[in-house]
mmCIF file of C-alpha atoms in Angstrom:
data_model
loop_
_atom_site.group_PDB
_atom_site.id
_atom_site.type_symbol
_atom_site.label_atom_id
_atom_site.label_comp_id
_atom_site.label_asym_id
_atom_site.label_seq_id
_atom_site.Cartn_x
_atom_site.Cartn_y
_atom_site.Cartn_z
ATOM 1 C CA MET A 17 -8.477 -41.096 32.331
ATOM 2 C CA GLN A 18 -7.315 -37.764 30.960
ATOM 3 C CA ARG A 19 -5.712 -35.241 33.254
ATOM 4 C CA ILE A 20 -6.758 -31.694 32.396
ATOM 5 C CA ALA A 21 -5.600 -28.496 34.105
ATOM 6 C CA PHE A 22 -6.971 -24.976 33.754
ATOM 7 C CA ILE A 23 -4.623 -22.020 34.267
ATOM 8 C CA MET A 24 -6.756 -18.952 34.841
ATOM 9 C CA ASN A 25 -5.624 -15.324 34.731
ATOM 10 C CA PRO A 26 -7.971 -13.463 37.116
ATOM 11 C CA VAL A 27 -7.279 -10.007 35.645
ATOM 12 C CA SER A 28 -7.374 -10.548 31.865
ATOM 13 C CA GLY A 29 -10.319 -9.156 29.940
ATOM 14 C CA THR A 30 -13.576 -8.083 31.519
ATOM 15 C CA LYS A 31 -15.533 -11.326 31.762
ATOM 16 C CA ASN A 32 -16.643 -12.868 35.040
ATOM 17 C CA LYS A 33 -14.040 -15.499 35.918
ATOM 18 C CA ASP A 34 -16.090 -16.837 38.845
ATOM 19 C CA ALA A 35 -18.793 -17.975 36.436
ATOM 20 C CA VAL A 36 -16.206 -19.651 34.229
ATOM 21 C CA ARG A 37 -14.574 -21.412 37.170
ATOM 22 C CA ALA A 38 -17.932 -22.664 38.438
ATOM 23 C CA TYR A 39 -18.928 -23.945 35.008
ATOM 24 C CA ILE A 40 -15.604 -25.740 34.517
ATOM 25 C CA GLY A 41 -16.040 -27.452 37.875
ATOM 26 C CA GLU A 42 -19.593 -28.405 37.021
ATOM 27 C CA ILE A 43 -18.729 -29.898 33.638
ATOM 28 C CA PHE A 44 -15.420 -31.630 34.258
ATOM 29 C CA GLY A 45 -15.837 -32.380 37.941
ATOM 30 C CA LEU A 46 -18.654 -34.779 37.190
ATOM 31 C CA MET A 47 -16.974 -36.523 34.250
ATOM 32 C CA SER A 48 -15.330 -39.784 35.308
ATOM 33 C CA ASN A 49 -12.927 -39.776 32.339
ATOM 34 C CA TYR A 50 -11.256 -36.503 33.453
ATOM 35 C CA GLU A 51 -9.088 -35.664 36.439
ATOM 36 C CA LEU A 52 -9.542 -31.920 36.945
ATOM 37 C CA THR A 53 -7.039 -29.389 38.320
ATOM 38 C CA MET A 54 -7.616 -25.609 38.440
ATOM 39 C CA TYR A 55 -4.925 -23.017 39.049
ATOM 40 C CA THR A 56 -5.178 -19.214 39.323
ATOM 41 C CA THR A 57 -2.120 -17.149 38.440
ATOM 42 C CA SER A 58 -0.807 -14.556 40.869
ATOM 43 C CA CYS A 59 1.760 -12.614 38.822
ATOM 44 C CA VAL A 60 3.352 -12.252 35.399
ATOM 45 C CA GLY A 61 5.252 -15.424 34.520
ATOM 46 C CA ASP A 62 3.247 -17.609 36.879
ATOM 47 C CA GLY A 63 1.306 -19.204 34.029
ATOM 48 C CA TYR A 64 4.522 -20.208 32.284
ATOM 49 C CA LYS A 65 6.000 -21.807 35.403
ATOM 50 C CA GLN A 66 2.823 -23.710 36.168
ATOM 51 C CA ALA A 67 2.497 -24.916 32.582
ATOM 52 C CA LEU A 68 6.062 -26.225 32.751
ATOM 53 C CA TYR A 69 5.115 -28.162 35.880
ATOM 54 C CA PHE A 70 1.973 -29.658 34.316
ATOM 55 C CA ALA A 71 3.951 -30.627 31.197
ATOM 56 C CA LYS A 72 6.620 -32.306 33.337
ATOM 57 C CA GLU A 73 3.843 -34.227 35.101
ATOM 58 C CA GLU A 74 2.571 -35.239 31.639
ATOM 59 C CA PHE A 75 -0.928 -33.807 31.902
ATOM 60 C CA ASP A 76 -2.927 -34.498 28.752
ATOM 61 C CA ILE A 77 -4.310 -30.972 28.327
ATOM 62 C CA VAL A 78 -3.516 -27.628 29.925
ATOM 63 C CA VAL A 79 -6.034 -24.883 29.224
ATOM 64 C CA ALA A 80 -5.163 -21.191 29.203
ATOM 65 C CA VAL A 81 -8.105 -19.137 30.464
ATOM 66 C CA GLY A 82 -7.302 -15.545 29.556
ATOM 67 C CA GLY A 83 -6.077 -13.296 26.757
ATOM 68 C CA ASP A 84 -3.155 -13.496 24.352
ATOM 69 C CA GLY A 85 -0.608 -12.826 27.099
ATOM 70 C CA THR A 86 -1.903 -15.720 29.195
ATOM 71 C CA VAL A 87 -2.066 -17.996 26.163
ATOM 72 C CA ASN A 88 1.533 -17.097 25.299
ATOM 73 C CA GLU A 89 2.777 -17.891 28.817
ATOM 74 C CA VAL A 90 1.003 -21.230 29.033
ATOM 75 C CA ALA A 91 1.898 -22.226 25.478
ATOM 76 C CA ARG A 92 5.601 -21.510 26.052
ATOM 77 C CA GLY A 93 5.539 -23.846 29.027
ATOM 78 C CA LEU A 94 4.081 -26.656 26.912
ATOM 79 C CA MET A 95 6.326 -26.431 23.840
ATOM 80 C CA TYR A 96 7.782 -29.737 22.618
ATOM 81 C CA SER A 97 5.972 -31.661 25.339
ATOM 82 C CA LYS A 98 3.315 -34.382 25.218
ATOM 83 C CA THR A 99 0.774 -31.957 26.705
ATOM 84 C CA ALA A 100 -1.699 -30.166 24.444
ATOM 85 C CA LEU A 101 -2.794 -26.555 24.858
ATOM 86 C CA GLY A 102 -6.474 -25.714 25.190
ATOM 87 C CA ILE A 103 -7.817 -22.166 25.101
ATOM 88 C CA ILE A 104 -10.803 -20.474 26.694
ATOM 89 C CA PRO A 105 -10.477 -16.953 25.259
ATOM 90 C CA MET A 106 -11.074 -14.230 27.833
ATOM 91 C CA GLY A 107 -8.982 -11.328 26.523
ATOM 92 C CA SER A 108 -9.597 -8.330 24.308
ATOM 93 C CA GLY A 109 -7.846 -9.577 21.141
ATOM 94 C CA ASN A 110 -7.727 -13.392 21.327
ATOM 95 C CA GLY A 111 -5.654 -13.649 18.152
ATOM 96 C CA LEU A 112 -4.637 -17.311 18.385
ATOM 97 C CA ALA A 113 -8.084 -18.484 19.466
ATOM 98 C CA ARG A 114 -9.750 -16.623 16.611
ATOM 99 C CA HIS A 115 -7.308 -18.010 14.041
ATOM 100 C CA LEU A 116 -8.044 -21.518 15.327
ATOM 101 C CA HIS A 117 -11.821 -20.825 15.172
ATOM 102 C CA ILE A 118 -12.221 -21.400 18.898
ATOM 103 C CA PRO A 119 -15.536 -19.833 19.992
ATOM 104 C CA MET A 120 -15.439 -16.629 22.028
ATOM 105 C CA LYS A 121 -18.231 -17.839 24.346
ATOM 106 C CA PHE A 122 -16.643 -19.843 27.141
ATOM 107 C CA LYS A 123 -19.314 -22.550 27.296
ATOM 108 C CA THR A 124 -18.880 -23.301 23.599
ATOM 109 C CA ALA A 125 -15.087 -23.161 23.926
ATOM 110 C CA ILE A 126 -15.329 -25.803 26.640
ATOM 111 C CA GLU A 127 -17.281 -28.026 24.254
ATOM 112 C CA VAL A 128 -14.331 -27.745 21.846
ATOM 113 C CA LEU A 129 -12.033 -29.064 24.584
ATOM 114 C CA LYS A 130 -14.245 -32.142 24.899
ATOM 115 C CA ALA A 131 -14.834 -32.775 21.193
ATOM 116 C CA GLY A 132 -11.979 -31.011 19.400
ATOM 117 C CA LYS A 133 -8.920 -32.518 17.815
ATOM 118 C CA MET A 134 -5.235 -32.051 18.419
ATOM 119 C CA GLN A 135 -3.036 -30.332 15.850
ATOM 120 C CA LEU A 136 0.592 -29.229 15.750
ATOM 121 C CA ILE A 137 1.384 -25.546 15.224
ATOM 122 C CA ASP A 138 4.550 -23.534 14.747
ATOM 123 C CA ALA A 139 6.017 -20.906 17.050
ATOM 124 C CA GLY A 140 7.845 -17.727 16.105
ATOM 125 C CA GLU A 141 10.788 -16.186 17.912
ATOM 126 C CA ILE A 142 11.918 -12.550 17.960
ATOM 127 C CA ASN A 143 15.276 -11.897 19.606
ATOM 128 C CA GLY A 144 14.707 -14.916 21.813
ATOM 129 C CA LYS A 145 11.092 -14.052 22.738
ATOM 130 C CA THR A 146 8.541 -16.667 21.667
ATOM 131 C CA PHE A 147 5.299 -15.708 19.958
ATOM 132 C CA PHE A 148 2.481 -17.743 18.473
ATOM 133 C CA VAL A 149 0.381 -15.041 16.795
ATOM 134 C CA THR A 150 2.335 -11.998 15.564
ATOM 135 C CA ALA A 151 5.354 -9.873 16.350
ATOM 136 C CA GLY A 152 6.587 -6.702 14.733
ATOM 137 C CA VAL A 153 8.361 -3.381 14.633
ATOM 138 C CA GLY A 154 7.191 0.098 13.739
ATOM 139 C CA PHE A 155 3.923 1.918 14.274
ATOM 140 C CA ASP A 156 1.952 -1.030 15.651
ATOM 141 C CA ALA A 157 4.715 -1.741 18.168
ATOM 142 C CA LEU A 158 4.498 1.849 19.409
ATOM 143 C CA ILE A 159 0.711 1.635 19.657
ATOM 144 C CA GLY A 160 0.990 -1.693 21.466
ATOM 145 C CA TYR A 161 3.231 -0.117 24.084
ATOM 146 C CA LEU A 162 0.954 2.908 24.558
ATOM 147 C CA PHE A 163 -2.149 0.693 24.599
ATOM 148 C CA ASN A 164 -0.721 -1.554 27.316
ATOM 149 C CA LYS A 165 0.399 1.462 29.324
ATOM 150 C CA LYS A 166 -3.015 3.094 29.033
ATOM 151 C CA GLY A 167 -4.740 0.062 30.512
ATOM 152 C CA LYS A 168 -8.090 0.512 28.747
ATOM 153 C CA ARG A 169 -8.762 -2.531 26.573
ATOM 154 C CA GLY A 170 -10.966 -3.100 23.568
ATOM 155 C CA LEU A 171 -10.834 -2.642 19.801
ATOM 156 C CA PHE A 172 -12.341 0.854 19.749
ATOM 157 C CA ASN A 173 -9.790 2.155 22.245
ATOM 158 C CA TYR A 174 -7.023 0.665 20.093
ATOM 159 C CA ILE A 175 -8.406 2.244 16.921
ATOM 160 C CA GLY A 176 -8.830 5.612 18.622
ATOM 161 C CA LEU A 177 -5.267 5.589 19.904
ATOM 162 C CA SER A 178 -3.955 4.590 16.467
ATOM 163 C CA ALA A 179 -5.878 7.369 14.720
ATOM 164 C CA LYS A 180 -4.503 9.915 17.161
ATOM 165 C CA LYS A 181 -0.867 8.811 16.940
ATOM 166 C CA ILE A 182 -0.606 8.182 13.187
ATOM 167 C CA ILE A 183 -0.556 11.940 12.666
ATOM 168 C CA GLY A 184 3.057 12.951 12.933
ATOM 169 C CA TYR A 185 4.433 9.397 12.841
ATOM 170 C CA SER A 186 7.236 9.124 10.289
ATOM 171 C CA PRO A 187 7.969 5.862 8.452
ATOM 172 C CA ARG A 188 11.260 4.236 9.485
ATOM 173 C CA GLU A 189 14.120 2.968 7.360
ATOM 174 C CA TYR A 190 14.539 -0.818 7.559
ATOM 175 C CA ARG A 191 17.064 -3.212 6.090
ATOM 176 C CA ILE A 192 15.225 -6.512 5.848
ATOM 177 C CA GLU A 193 16.850 -9.857 5.060
ATOM 178 C CA ILE A 194 14.524 -12.786 4.423
ATOM 179 C CA ASP A 195 16.358 -16.091 4.115
ATOM 180 C CA GLY A 196 19.395 -14.237 2.826
ATOM 181 C CA GLN A 197 17.582 -11.969 0.362
ATOM 182 C CA ARG A 198 17.908 -8.262 1.192
ATOM 183 C CA PHE A 199 15.261 -5.543 0.913
ATOM 184 C CA ASP A 200 15.650 -1.891 1.907
ATOM 185 C CA ARG A 201 12.319 -0.306 2.760
ATOM 186 C CA LYS A 202 10.924 2.843 4.311
ATOM 187 C CA ALA A 203 7.840 1.578 6.116
ATOM 188 C CA TYR A 204 5.252 2.288 8.755
ATOM 189 C CA LEU A 205 5.560 -1.226 10.117
ATOM 190 C CA VAL A 206 6.987 -4.674 9.529
ATOM 191 C CA THR A 207 4.955 -7.559 10.961
ATOM 192 C CA PHE A 208 6.053 -11.170 11.357
ATOM 193 C CA ALA A 209 2.944 -13.342 11.353
ATOM 194 C CA ASN A 210 2.588 -16.936 12.441
ATOM 195 C CA ALA A 211 -1.208 -16.514 12.611
ATOM 196 C CA SER A 212 -3.332 -14.424 10.282
ATOM 197 C CA GLN A 213 -4.487 -11.654 12.600
ATOM 198 C CA TRP A 214 -3.457 -9.305 15.364
ATOM 199 C CA GLY A 215 -6.720 -10.127 17.159
ATOM 200 C CA ASN A 216 -10.302 -8.855 17.105
ATOM 201 C CA ASN A 217 -10.569 -10.163 13.515
ATOM 202 C CA VAL A 218 -8.044 -7.589 12.262
ATOM 203 C CA TYR A 219 -6.194 -9.558 9.574
ATOM 204 C CA ILE A 220 -2.641 -8.291 9.104
ATOM 205 C CA ALA A 221 -1.567 -11.459 7.217
ATOM 206 C CA PRO A 222 -4.631 -13.130 5.706
ATOM 207 C CA LEU A 223 -2.599 -15.894 4.039
ATOM 208 C CA ALA A 224 -0.622 -16.920 7.133
ATOM 209 C CA LEU A 225 -0.927 -20.518 8.301
ATOM 210 C CA LEU A 226 -0.020 -21.843 11.731
ATOM 211 C CA SER A 227 1.384 -25.158 10.542
ATOM 212 C CA ASP A 228 3.262 -24.461 7.313
ATOM 213 C CA GLY A 229 6.746 -23.900 8.742
ATOM 214 C CA TRP A 230 6.887 -20.302 7.467
ATOM 215 C CA LEU A 231 6.412 -16.807 8.821
ATOM 216 C CA ASP A 232 4.520 -14.253 6.746
ATOM 217 C CA VAL A 233 6.355 -10.922 6.613
ATOM 218 C CA VAL A 234 4.087 -7.940 5.974
ATOM 219 C CA VAL A 235 5.516 -4.516 5.122
ATOM 220 C CA ILE A 236 3.238 -1.466 4.993
ATOM 221 C CA ASN A 237 5.388 1.001 3.091
ATOM 222 C CA LYS A 238 5.845 4.757 3.217
ATOM 223 C CA LYS A 239 3.110 5.467 0.646
ATOM 224 C CA ALA A 240 0.380 3.842 2.737
ATOM 225 C CA TYR A 241 -0.924 7.255 3.841
ATOM 226 C CA LEU A 242 -2.176 7.770 0.272
ATOM 227 C CA ASN A 243 -4.714 4.953 0.658
ATOM 228 C CA ALA A 244 -5.130 4.743 4.425
ATOM 229 C CA PRO A 245 -8.953 4.263 4.303
ATOM 230 C CA ALA A 246 -8.551 1.313 1.933
ATOM 231 C CA ILE A 247 -5.904 -0.267 4.166
ATOM 232 C CA PHE A 248 -8.158 0.092 7.200
ATOM 233 C CA THR A 249 -11.011 -1.611 5.329
ATOM 234 C CA ARG A 250 -8.792 -4.390 4.023
ATOM 235 C CA LEU A 251 -7.571 -5.238 7.544
ATOM 236 C CA PHE A 252 -11.098 -6.397 8.364
ATOM 237 C CA ALA A 253 -11.866 -7.821 4.909
ATOM 238 C CA LYS A 254 -8.949 -10.300 4.871
ATOM 239 C CA SER A 255 -7.498 -8.614 1.788
ATOM 240 C CA LEU A 256 -4.609 -6.481 3.047
ATOM 241 C CA HIS A 257 -2.161 -8.436 0.876
ATOM 242 C CA LYS A 258 -3.915 -6.981 -2.197
ATOM 243 C CA ALA A 259 -3.237 -3.335 -1.266
ATOM 244 C CA TRP A 260 -0.648 -1.678 -3.550
ATOM 245 C CA SER A 261 1.175 -0.094 -0.599
ATOM 246 C CA VAL A 262 1.622 -3.458 1.149
ATOM 247 C CA GLU A 263 4.211 -6.130 0.429
ATOM 248 C CA SER A 264 3.981 -9.705 1.670
ATOM 249 C CA PHE A 265 6.760 -12.288 1.853
ATOM 250 C CA LYS A 266 7.311 -15.698 3.423
ATOM 251 C CA GLY A 267 10.453 -16.668 5.267
ATOM 252 C CA LYS A 268 12.003 -18.879 7.902
ATOM 253 C CA HIS A 269 14.818 -16.611 9.102
ATOM 254 C CA ILE A 270 14.415 -12.835 9.029
ATOM 255 C CA LYS A 271 16.813 -10.104 10.063
ATOM 256 C CA VAL A 272 15.852 -6.444 10.412
ATOM 257 C CA ILE A 273 18.242 -3.567 10.978
ATOM 258 C CA ARG A 274 16.831 -0.164 11.931
ATOM 259 C CA ALA A 275 18.323 3.217 12.790
ATOM 260 C CA LYS A 276 17.969 2.906 16.555
ATOM 261 C CA GLU A 277 16.468 0.780 19.301
ATOM 262 C CA GLU A 278 12.697 1.096 19.523
ATOM 263 C CA TYR A 279 9.634 -0.829 20.537
ATOM 264 C CA VAL A 280 8.692 -4.298 19.358
ATOM 265 C CA HIS A 281 5.522 -6.251 20.047
ATOM 266 C CA PHE A 282 4.895 -9.979 20.369
ATOM 267 C CA ASP A 283 1.500 -11.548 21.176
ATOM 268 C CA GLY A 284 0.199 -8.307 22.656
ATOM 269 C CA GLU A 285 3.263 -7.681 24.818
ATOM 270 C CA SER A 286 5.698 -4.788 24.298
ATOM 271 C CA ALA A 287 9.419 -4.336 24.828
ATOM 272 C CA ILE A 288 12.299 -2.181 23.684
ATOM 273 C CA MET A 289 14.842 -4.036 21.578
ATOM 274 C CA GLY A 290 18.005 -2.925 19.823
ATOM 275 C CA ARG A 291 18.777 -1.913 16.255
ATOM 276 C CA GLU A 292 19.126 -5.510 15.093
ATOM 277 C CA ILE A 293 16.120 -7.796 15.170
ATOM 278 C CA GLU A 294 16.308 -11.511 14.404
ATOM 279 C CA VAL A 295 13.153 -13.511 13.800
ATOM 280 C CA LYS A 296 12.775 -17.204 13.067
ATOM 281 C CA ILE A 297 10.187 -19.953 12.888
ATOM 282 C CA ASN A 298 10.174 -23.080 15.065
ATOM 283 C CA PRO A 299 8.049 -25.645 13.195
ATOM 284 C CA ALA A 300 5.666 -28.080 14.912
ATOM 285 C CA ALA A 301 6.469 -26.677 18.344
ATOM 286 C CA LEU A 302 3.132 -27.026 20.137
ATOM 287 C CA LYS A 303 0.100 -29.288 20.327
ATOM 288 C CA VAL A 304 -3.218 -27.453 20.485
ATOM 289 C CA ILE A 305 -6.867 -28.454 20.782
ATOM 290 C CA ALA A 306 -9.051 -26.815 18.135
ATOM 291 C CA PRO A 307 -12.436 -27.429 16.487
ATOM 292 C CA GLN A 308 -12.655 -30.351 14.106
ATOM 293 C CA GLY A 309 -12.878 -29.708 10.401
#
């Protein structure tokens, strides 16, 4: 018998969680080969603590029901354990779920939990904060902070905020060291990608792979304003790496030095960090359930 637990964030996204809870109970409650547990989070950090508990109790699968923040919390609690992460995407971006080709409809995502296969994926780390999708500094980190503060979710709200704030935003000077090799760049943003997209099928690092032991480092340089429409199009066309104002690298250990402390983002969360940023990859850190093939 497999023990499966669902950790549900009641406030993520806009979907009806009561319908999801009822369907989970209907499907797994009647299956003799599963022992079902459901848990609803009550505050930030609760999902992480509960995932740690389920991992210690050696549950077979723990499912994050929520957005990227919920997935991050639950996944951190399961790292290097015998317990696999499942995902029912209920957020606005759903970056990790989309990269793994997990369906956005919860009933189909549940079918993946029953029929999917386990795979090992890497985890990134930025100044001690774990991420599984992307992290970064620069313009997108500022927008991430403002977007979270604003409270209104959705891709169109994010695009509207970005279009408004890009006017007057000055590229920053960055000293970037990738596995000991130094680059000095003036850039709008520097993204560290474990997965290929920010979320909502916006592909910041189309060539990124979750299980290759590398981070993709994407630099959108100071001349990007000259072909901004093309960059916007390429973000959705999985071809950003082909833009002449974009540089892409791969690395395992990255250091970034900037002029002053500013915002960073990691899996949809925002924080202020200092001038020096250290990023690294932790290979084969997490078991996940994803579609076969």
